[in-house]
PDB file of C-alpha atoms in Angstrom:
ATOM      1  CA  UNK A   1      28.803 -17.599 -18.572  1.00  0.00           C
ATOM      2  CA  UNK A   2      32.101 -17.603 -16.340  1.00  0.00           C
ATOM      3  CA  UNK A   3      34.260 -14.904 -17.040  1.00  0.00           C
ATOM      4  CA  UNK A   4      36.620 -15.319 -14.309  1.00  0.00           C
ATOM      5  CA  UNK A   5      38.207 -18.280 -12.798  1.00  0.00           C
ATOM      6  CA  UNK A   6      40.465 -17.843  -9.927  1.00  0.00           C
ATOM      7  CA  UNK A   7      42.315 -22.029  -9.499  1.00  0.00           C
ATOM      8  CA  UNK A   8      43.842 -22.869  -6.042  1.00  0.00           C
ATOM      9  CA  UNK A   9      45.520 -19.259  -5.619  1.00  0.00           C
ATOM     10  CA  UNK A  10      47.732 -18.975  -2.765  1.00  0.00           C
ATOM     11  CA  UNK A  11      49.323 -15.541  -2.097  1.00  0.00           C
ATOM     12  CA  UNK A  12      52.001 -15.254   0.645  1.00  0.00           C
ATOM     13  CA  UNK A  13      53.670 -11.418   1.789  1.00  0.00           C
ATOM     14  CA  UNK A  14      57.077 -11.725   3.732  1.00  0.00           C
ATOM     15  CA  UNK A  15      57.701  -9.090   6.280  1.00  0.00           C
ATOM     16  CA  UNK A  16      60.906  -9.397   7.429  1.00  0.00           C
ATOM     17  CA  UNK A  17      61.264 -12.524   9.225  1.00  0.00           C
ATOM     18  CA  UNK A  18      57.303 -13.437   9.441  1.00  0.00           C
ATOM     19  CA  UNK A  19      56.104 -14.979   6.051  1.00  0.00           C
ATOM     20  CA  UNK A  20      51.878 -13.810   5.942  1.00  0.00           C
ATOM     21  CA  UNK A  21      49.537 -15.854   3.975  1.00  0.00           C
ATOM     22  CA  UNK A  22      47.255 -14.356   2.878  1.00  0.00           C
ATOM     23  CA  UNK A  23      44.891 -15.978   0.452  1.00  0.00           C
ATOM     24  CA  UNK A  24      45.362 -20.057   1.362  1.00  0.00           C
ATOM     25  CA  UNK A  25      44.212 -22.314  -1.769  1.00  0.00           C
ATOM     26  CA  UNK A  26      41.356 -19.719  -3.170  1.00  0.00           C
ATOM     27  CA  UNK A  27      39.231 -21.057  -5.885  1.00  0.00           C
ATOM     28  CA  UNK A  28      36.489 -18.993  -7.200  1.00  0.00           C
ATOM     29  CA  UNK A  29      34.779 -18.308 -10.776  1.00  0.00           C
ATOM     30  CA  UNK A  30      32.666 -15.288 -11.641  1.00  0.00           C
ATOM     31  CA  UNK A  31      29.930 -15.329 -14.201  1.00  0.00           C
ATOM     32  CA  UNK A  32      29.042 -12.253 -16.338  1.00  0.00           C
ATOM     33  CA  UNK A  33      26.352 -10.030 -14.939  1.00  0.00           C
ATOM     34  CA  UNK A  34      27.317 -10.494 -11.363  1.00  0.00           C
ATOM     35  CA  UNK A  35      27.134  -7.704  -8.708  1.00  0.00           C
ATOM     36  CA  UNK A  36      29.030 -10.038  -6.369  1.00  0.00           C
ATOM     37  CA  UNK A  37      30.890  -8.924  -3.033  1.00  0.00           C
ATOM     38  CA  UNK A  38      33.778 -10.203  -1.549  1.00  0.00           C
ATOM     39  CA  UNK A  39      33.849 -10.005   2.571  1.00  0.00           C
ATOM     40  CA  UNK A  40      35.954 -10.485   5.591  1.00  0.00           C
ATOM     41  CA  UNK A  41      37.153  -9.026   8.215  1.00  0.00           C
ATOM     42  CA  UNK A  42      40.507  -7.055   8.160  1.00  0.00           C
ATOM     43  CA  UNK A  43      42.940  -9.234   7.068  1.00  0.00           C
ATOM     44  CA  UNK A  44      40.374 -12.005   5.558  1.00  0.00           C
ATOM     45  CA  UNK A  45      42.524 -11.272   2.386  1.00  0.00           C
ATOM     46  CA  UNK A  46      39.289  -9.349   0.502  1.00  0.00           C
ATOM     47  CA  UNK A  47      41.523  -6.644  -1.206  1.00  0.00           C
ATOM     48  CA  UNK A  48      44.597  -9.213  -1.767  1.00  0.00           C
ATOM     49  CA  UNK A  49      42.054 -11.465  -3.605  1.00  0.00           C
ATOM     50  CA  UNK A  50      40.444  -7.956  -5.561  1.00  0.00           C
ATOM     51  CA  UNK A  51      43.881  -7.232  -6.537  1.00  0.00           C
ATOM     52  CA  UNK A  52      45.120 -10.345  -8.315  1.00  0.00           C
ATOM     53  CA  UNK A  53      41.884 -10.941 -10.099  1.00  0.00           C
ATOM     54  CA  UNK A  54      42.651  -7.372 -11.434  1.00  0.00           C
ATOM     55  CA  UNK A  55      45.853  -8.037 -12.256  1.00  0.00           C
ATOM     56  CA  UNK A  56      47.432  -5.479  -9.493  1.00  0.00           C
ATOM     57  CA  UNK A  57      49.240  -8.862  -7.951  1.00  0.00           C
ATOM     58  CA  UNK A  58      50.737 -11.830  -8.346  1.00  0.00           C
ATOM     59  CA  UNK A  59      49.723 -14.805  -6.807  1.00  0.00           C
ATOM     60  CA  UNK A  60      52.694 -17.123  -5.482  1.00  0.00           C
ATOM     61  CA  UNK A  61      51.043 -20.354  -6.884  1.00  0.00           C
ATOM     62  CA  UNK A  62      47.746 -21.121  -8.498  1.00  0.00           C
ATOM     63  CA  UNK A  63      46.161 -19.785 -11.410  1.00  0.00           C
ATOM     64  CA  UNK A  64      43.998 -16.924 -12.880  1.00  0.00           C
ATOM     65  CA  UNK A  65      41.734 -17.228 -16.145  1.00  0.00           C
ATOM     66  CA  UNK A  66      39.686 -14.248 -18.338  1.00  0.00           C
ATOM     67  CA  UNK A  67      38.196 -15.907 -20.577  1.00  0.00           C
ATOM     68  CA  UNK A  68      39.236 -18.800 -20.865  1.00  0.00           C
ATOM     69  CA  UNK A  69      42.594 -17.526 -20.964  1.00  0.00           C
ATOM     70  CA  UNK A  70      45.542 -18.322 -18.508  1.00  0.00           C
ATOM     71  CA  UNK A  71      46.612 -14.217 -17.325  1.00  0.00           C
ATOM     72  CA  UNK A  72      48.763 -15.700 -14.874  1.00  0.00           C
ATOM     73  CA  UNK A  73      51.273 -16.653 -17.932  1.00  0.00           C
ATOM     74  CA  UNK A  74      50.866 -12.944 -18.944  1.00  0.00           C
ATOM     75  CA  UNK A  75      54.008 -10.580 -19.496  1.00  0.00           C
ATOM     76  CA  UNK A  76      53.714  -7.506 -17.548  1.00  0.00           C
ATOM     77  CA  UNK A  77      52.896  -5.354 -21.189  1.00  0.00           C
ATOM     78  CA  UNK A  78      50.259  -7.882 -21.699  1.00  0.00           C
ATOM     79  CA  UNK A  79      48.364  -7.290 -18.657  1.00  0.00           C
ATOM     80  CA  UNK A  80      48.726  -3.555 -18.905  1.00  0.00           C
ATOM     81  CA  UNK A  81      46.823  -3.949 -22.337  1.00  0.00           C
ATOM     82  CA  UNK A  82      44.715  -6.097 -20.622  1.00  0.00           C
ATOM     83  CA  UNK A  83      43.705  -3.669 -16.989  1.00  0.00           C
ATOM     84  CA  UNK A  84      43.196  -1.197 -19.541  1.00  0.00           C
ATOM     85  CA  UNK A  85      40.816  -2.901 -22.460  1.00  0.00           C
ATOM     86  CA  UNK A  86      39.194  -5.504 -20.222  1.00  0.00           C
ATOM     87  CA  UNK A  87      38.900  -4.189 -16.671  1.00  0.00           C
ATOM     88  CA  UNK A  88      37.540  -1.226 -14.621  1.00  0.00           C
ATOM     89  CA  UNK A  89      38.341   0.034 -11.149  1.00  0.00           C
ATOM     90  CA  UNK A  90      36.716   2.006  -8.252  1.00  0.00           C
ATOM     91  CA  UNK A  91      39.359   2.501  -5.686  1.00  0.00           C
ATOM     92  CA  UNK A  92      38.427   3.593  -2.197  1.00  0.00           C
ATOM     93  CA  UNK A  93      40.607   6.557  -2.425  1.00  0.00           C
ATOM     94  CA  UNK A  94      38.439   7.586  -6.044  1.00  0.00           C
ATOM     95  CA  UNK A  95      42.082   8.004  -7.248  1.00  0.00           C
ATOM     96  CA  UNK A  96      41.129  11.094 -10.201  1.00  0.00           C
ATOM     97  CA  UNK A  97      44.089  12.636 -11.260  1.00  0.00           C
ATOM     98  CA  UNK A  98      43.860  16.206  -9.883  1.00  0.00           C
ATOM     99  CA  UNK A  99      45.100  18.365 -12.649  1.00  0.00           C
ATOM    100  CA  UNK A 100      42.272  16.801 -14.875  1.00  0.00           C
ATOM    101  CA  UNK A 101      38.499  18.020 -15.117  1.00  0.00           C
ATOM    102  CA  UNK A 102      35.967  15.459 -14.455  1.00  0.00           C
ATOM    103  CA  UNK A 103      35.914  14.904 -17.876  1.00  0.00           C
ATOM    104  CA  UNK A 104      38.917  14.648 -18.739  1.00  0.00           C
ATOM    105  CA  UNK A 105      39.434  12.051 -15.831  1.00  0.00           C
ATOM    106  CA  UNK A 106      36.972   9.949 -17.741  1.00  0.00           C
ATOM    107  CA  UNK A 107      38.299  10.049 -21.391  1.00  0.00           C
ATOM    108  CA  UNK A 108      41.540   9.231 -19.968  1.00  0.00           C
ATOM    109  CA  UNK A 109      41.457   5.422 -20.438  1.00  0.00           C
ATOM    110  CA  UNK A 110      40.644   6.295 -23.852  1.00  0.00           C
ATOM    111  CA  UNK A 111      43.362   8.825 -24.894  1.00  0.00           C
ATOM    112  CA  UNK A 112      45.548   6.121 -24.327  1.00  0.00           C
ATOM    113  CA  UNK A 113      43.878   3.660 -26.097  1.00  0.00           C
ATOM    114  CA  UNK A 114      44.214   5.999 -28.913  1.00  0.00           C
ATOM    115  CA  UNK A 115      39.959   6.643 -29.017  1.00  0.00           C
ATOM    116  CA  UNK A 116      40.083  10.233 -31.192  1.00  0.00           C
ATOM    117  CA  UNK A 117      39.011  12.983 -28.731  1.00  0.00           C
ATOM    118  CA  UNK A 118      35.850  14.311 -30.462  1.00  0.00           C
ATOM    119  CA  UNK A 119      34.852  10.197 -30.361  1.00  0.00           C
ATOM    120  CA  UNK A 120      36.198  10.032 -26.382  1.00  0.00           C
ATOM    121  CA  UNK A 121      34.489  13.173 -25.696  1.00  0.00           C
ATOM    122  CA  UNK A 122      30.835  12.212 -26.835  1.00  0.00           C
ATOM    123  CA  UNK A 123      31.242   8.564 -25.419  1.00  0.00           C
ATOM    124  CA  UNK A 124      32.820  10.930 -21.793  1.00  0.00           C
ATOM    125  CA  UNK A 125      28.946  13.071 -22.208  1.00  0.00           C
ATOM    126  CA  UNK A 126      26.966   9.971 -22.539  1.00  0.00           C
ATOM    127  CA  UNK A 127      28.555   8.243 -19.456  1.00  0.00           C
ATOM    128  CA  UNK A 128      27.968  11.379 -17.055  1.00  0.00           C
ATOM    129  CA  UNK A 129      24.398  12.046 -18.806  1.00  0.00           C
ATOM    130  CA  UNK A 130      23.379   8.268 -17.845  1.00  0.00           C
ATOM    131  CA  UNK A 131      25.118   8.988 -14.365  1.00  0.00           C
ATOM    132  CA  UNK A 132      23.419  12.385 -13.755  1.00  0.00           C
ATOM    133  CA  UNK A 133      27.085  13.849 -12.862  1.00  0.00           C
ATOM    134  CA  UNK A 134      26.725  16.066 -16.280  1.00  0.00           C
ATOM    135  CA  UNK A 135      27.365  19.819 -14.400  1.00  0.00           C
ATOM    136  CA  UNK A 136      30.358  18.390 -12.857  1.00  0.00           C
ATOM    137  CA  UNK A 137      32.144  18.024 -16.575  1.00  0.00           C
ATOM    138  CA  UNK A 138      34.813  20.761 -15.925  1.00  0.00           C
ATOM    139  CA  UNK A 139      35.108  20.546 -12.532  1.00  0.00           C
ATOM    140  CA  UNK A 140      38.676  19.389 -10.847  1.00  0.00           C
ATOM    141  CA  UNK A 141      38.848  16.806  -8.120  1.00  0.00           C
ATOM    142  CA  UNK A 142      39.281  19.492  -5.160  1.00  0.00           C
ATOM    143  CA  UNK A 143      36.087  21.179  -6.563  1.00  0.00           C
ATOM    144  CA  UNK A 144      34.031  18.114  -5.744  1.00  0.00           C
ATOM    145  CA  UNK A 145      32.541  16.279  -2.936  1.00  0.00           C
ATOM    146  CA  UNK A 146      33.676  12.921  -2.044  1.00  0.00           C
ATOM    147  CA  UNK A 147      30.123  11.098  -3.274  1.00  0.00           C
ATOM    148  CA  UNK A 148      31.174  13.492  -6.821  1.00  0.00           C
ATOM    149  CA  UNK A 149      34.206  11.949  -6.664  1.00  0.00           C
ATOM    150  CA  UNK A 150      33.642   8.869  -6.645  1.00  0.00           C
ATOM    151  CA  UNK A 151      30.461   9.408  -9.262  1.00  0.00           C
ATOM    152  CA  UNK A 152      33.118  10.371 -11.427  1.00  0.00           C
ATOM    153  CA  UNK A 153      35.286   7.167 -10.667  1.00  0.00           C
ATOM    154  CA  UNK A 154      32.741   5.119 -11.589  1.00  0.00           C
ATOM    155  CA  UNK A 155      32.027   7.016 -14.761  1.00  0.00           C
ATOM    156  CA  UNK A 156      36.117   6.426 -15.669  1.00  0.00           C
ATOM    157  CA  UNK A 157      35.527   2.793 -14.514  1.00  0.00           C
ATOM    158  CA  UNK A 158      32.834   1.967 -16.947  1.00  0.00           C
ATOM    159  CA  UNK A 159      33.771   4.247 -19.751  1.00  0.00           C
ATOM    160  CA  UNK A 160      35.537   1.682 -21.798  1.00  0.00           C
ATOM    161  CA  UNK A 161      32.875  -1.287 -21.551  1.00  0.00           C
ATOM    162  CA  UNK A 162      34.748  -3.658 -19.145  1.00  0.00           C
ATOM    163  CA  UNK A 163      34.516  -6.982 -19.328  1.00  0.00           C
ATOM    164  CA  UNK A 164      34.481  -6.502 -15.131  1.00  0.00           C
ATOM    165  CA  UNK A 165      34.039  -3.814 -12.620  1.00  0.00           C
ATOM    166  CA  UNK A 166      36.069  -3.940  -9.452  1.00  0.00           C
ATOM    167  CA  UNK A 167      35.988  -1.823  -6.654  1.00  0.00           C
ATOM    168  CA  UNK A 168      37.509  -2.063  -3.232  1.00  0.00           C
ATOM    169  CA  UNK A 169      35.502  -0.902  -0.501  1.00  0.00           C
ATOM    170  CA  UNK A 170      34.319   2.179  -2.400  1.00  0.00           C
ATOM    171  CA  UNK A 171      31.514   3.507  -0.416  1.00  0.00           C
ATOM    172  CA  UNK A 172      35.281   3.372   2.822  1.00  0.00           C
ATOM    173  CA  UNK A 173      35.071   7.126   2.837  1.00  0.00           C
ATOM    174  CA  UNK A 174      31.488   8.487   2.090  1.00  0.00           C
ATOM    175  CA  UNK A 175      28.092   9.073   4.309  1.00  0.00           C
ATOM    176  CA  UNK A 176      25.235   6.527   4.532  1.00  0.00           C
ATOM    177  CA  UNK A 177      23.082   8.662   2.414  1.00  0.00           C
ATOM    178  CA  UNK A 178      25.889   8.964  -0.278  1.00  0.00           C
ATOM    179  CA  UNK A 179      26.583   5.768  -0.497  1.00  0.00           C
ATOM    180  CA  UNK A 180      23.585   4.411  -0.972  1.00  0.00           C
ATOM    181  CA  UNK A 181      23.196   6.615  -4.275  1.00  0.00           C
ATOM    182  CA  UNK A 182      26.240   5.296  -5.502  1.00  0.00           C
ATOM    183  CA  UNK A 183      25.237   1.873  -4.809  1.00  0.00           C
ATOM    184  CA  UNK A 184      21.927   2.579  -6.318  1.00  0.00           C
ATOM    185  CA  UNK A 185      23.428   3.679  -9.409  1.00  0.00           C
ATOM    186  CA  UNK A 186      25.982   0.734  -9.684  1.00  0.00           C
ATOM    187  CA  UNK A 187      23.005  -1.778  -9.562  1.00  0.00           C
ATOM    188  CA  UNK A 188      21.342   0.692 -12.400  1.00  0.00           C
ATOM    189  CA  UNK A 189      24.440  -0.228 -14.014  1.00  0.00           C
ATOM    190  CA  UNK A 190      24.578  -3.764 -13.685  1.00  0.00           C
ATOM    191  CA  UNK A 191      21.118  -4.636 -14.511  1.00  0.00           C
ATOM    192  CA  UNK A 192      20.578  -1.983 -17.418  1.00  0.00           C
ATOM    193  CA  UNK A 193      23.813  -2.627 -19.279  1.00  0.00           C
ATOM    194  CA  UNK A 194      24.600  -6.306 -17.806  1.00  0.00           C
ATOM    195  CA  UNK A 195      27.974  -4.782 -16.495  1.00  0.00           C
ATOM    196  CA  UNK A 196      29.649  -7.422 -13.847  1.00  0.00           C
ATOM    197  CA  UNK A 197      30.768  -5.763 -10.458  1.00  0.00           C
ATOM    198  CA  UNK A 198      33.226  -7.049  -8.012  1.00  0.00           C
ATOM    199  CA  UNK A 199      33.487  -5.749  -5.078  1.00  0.00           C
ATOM    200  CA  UNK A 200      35.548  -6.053  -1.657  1.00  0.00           C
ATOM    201  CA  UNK A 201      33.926  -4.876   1.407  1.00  0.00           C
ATOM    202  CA  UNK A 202      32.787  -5.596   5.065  1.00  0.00           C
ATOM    203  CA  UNK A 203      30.180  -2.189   4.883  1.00  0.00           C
ATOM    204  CA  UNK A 204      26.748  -3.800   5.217  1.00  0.00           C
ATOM    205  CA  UNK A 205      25.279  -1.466   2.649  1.00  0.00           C
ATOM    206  CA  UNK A 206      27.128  -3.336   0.134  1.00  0.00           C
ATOM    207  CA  UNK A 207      26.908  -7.206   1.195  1.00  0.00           C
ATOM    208  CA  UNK A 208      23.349  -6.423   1.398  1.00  0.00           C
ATOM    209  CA  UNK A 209      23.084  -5.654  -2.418  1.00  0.00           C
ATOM    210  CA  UNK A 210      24.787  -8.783  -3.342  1.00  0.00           C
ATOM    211  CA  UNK A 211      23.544 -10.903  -5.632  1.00  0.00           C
ATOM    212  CA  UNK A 212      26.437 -13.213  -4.861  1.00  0.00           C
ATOM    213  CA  UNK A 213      28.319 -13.507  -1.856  1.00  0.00           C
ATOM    214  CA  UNK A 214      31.971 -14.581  -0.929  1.00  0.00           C
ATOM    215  CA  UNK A 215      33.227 -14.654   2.828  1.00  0.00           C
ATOM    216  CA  UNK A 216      36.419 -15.039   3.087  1.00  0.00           C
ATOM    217  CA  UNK A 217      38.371 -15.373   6.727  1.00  0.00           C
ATOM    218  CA  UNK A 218      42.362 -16.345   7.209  1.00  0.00           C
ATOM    219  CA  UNK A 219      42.812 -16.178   3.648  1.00  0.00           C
ATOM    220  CA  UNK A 220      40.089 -19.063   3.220  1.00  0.00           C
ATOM    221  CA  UNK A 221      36.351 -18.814   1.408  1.00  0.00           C
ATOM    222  CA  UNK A 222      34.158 -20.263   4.046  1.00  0.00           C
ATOM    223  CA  UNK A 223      30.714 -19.913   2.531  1.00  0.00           C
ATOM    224  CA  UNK A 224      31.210 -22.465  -0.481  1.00  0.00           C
TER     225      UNK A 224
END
């Protein structure tokens, strides 16, 4: 079942006097229950594509569909609801809010979906039991190692039961051993609870997991 439908998206950045293209005519649909990865080279236009599937940009022509819906027509308060019912993300930076335990960081999403805490905070103890990241529940960001981190992150990112998963190059800033386990446990994810992953990446330890694979180069898919 497609879930995502990216139509003849061109995205141009102007820097000063030098217009950049960089996604040229993109056309792409994701089915549910992918673990697919988006690669390239920097400046294929990976991140830029990552970004306005997940609503983070706007494309300068072409069209975006969730469902069968048309986001692209969506008013910013629309796709705010929408990032934060429909969508996860796993940024490479792990992006926790330091002030917040790990558990905290993960019943986030809810509090402001209005989830009551003692309902947030069960759902928050199931997610890190299935994860194996339970002792790190009141630990803070700067207690953690980067692999915790980012453990965490994807806890946050799959709290909620997103209709997608995207992360951007999140195994950037960890060891090979690390990320492998948090590869390993993404694919637990994906194929126990049919949860659809996005990523963007050129690290060969995730194209190699792909079950789908998208090259992009010059703002152009060239393996279709």
């Amino acid at each position: 079942m497609e879930i995502i439908k990216v139509e003849s998206v061109t995205k141009i950045y102007n820097t000063g006097a030098i217009a950049v293209k960089a996604l040229d005519s993109v056309s792409l649909g994701i089915n549910k229950g992918e673990f697919l990865v988006i690669a390239g080279e920097s400046g294929s236009g990976k991140t830029t594509l990552l970004n306005i599937i997940g609503t983070l940009d706007n494309p300068n022509s072409g069209k975006i569909y969730l469902e069968n819906n048309d986001i692209s027509r969506y008013s910013k308060d629309e796709l705010s609801d929408l990032r934060l019912n429909k969508l996860g993300f796993i940024f490479q930076a792990y992006n926790l809010i330091p002030v917040l335990t790990a558990i905290e960081n993960i019943e986030f999403s809810m509090m402001l979906l209005g989830i009551p805490e003692s309902v947030r905070r069960k759902k928050a103890l199931e997610i890190m039991n299935d994860l194996g990241i339970d002792e790190l529940a009141n630990k803070k960001p700067n207690q953690m190692s980067g692999g915790q981190q980012q453990r965490v992150a994807v806890a946050r990112a799959i709290v909620n039961d997103p209709l997608i998963v995207l992360a951007d190059e999140p195994t950037a800033n960890l060891d090979s051993k690390t990320g492998e386990n948090l590869l390993d446990l993404m694919e637990k994810m994906n194929k126990e609870k049919n949860i659809t992953f996005v990523f963007s990446s050129h690290d060969n330890k995730v194209i190699n997991r792909a079950s789908r694979l998208i090259m992009l180069k010059d703002g152009q898919i060239i393996n279709n």
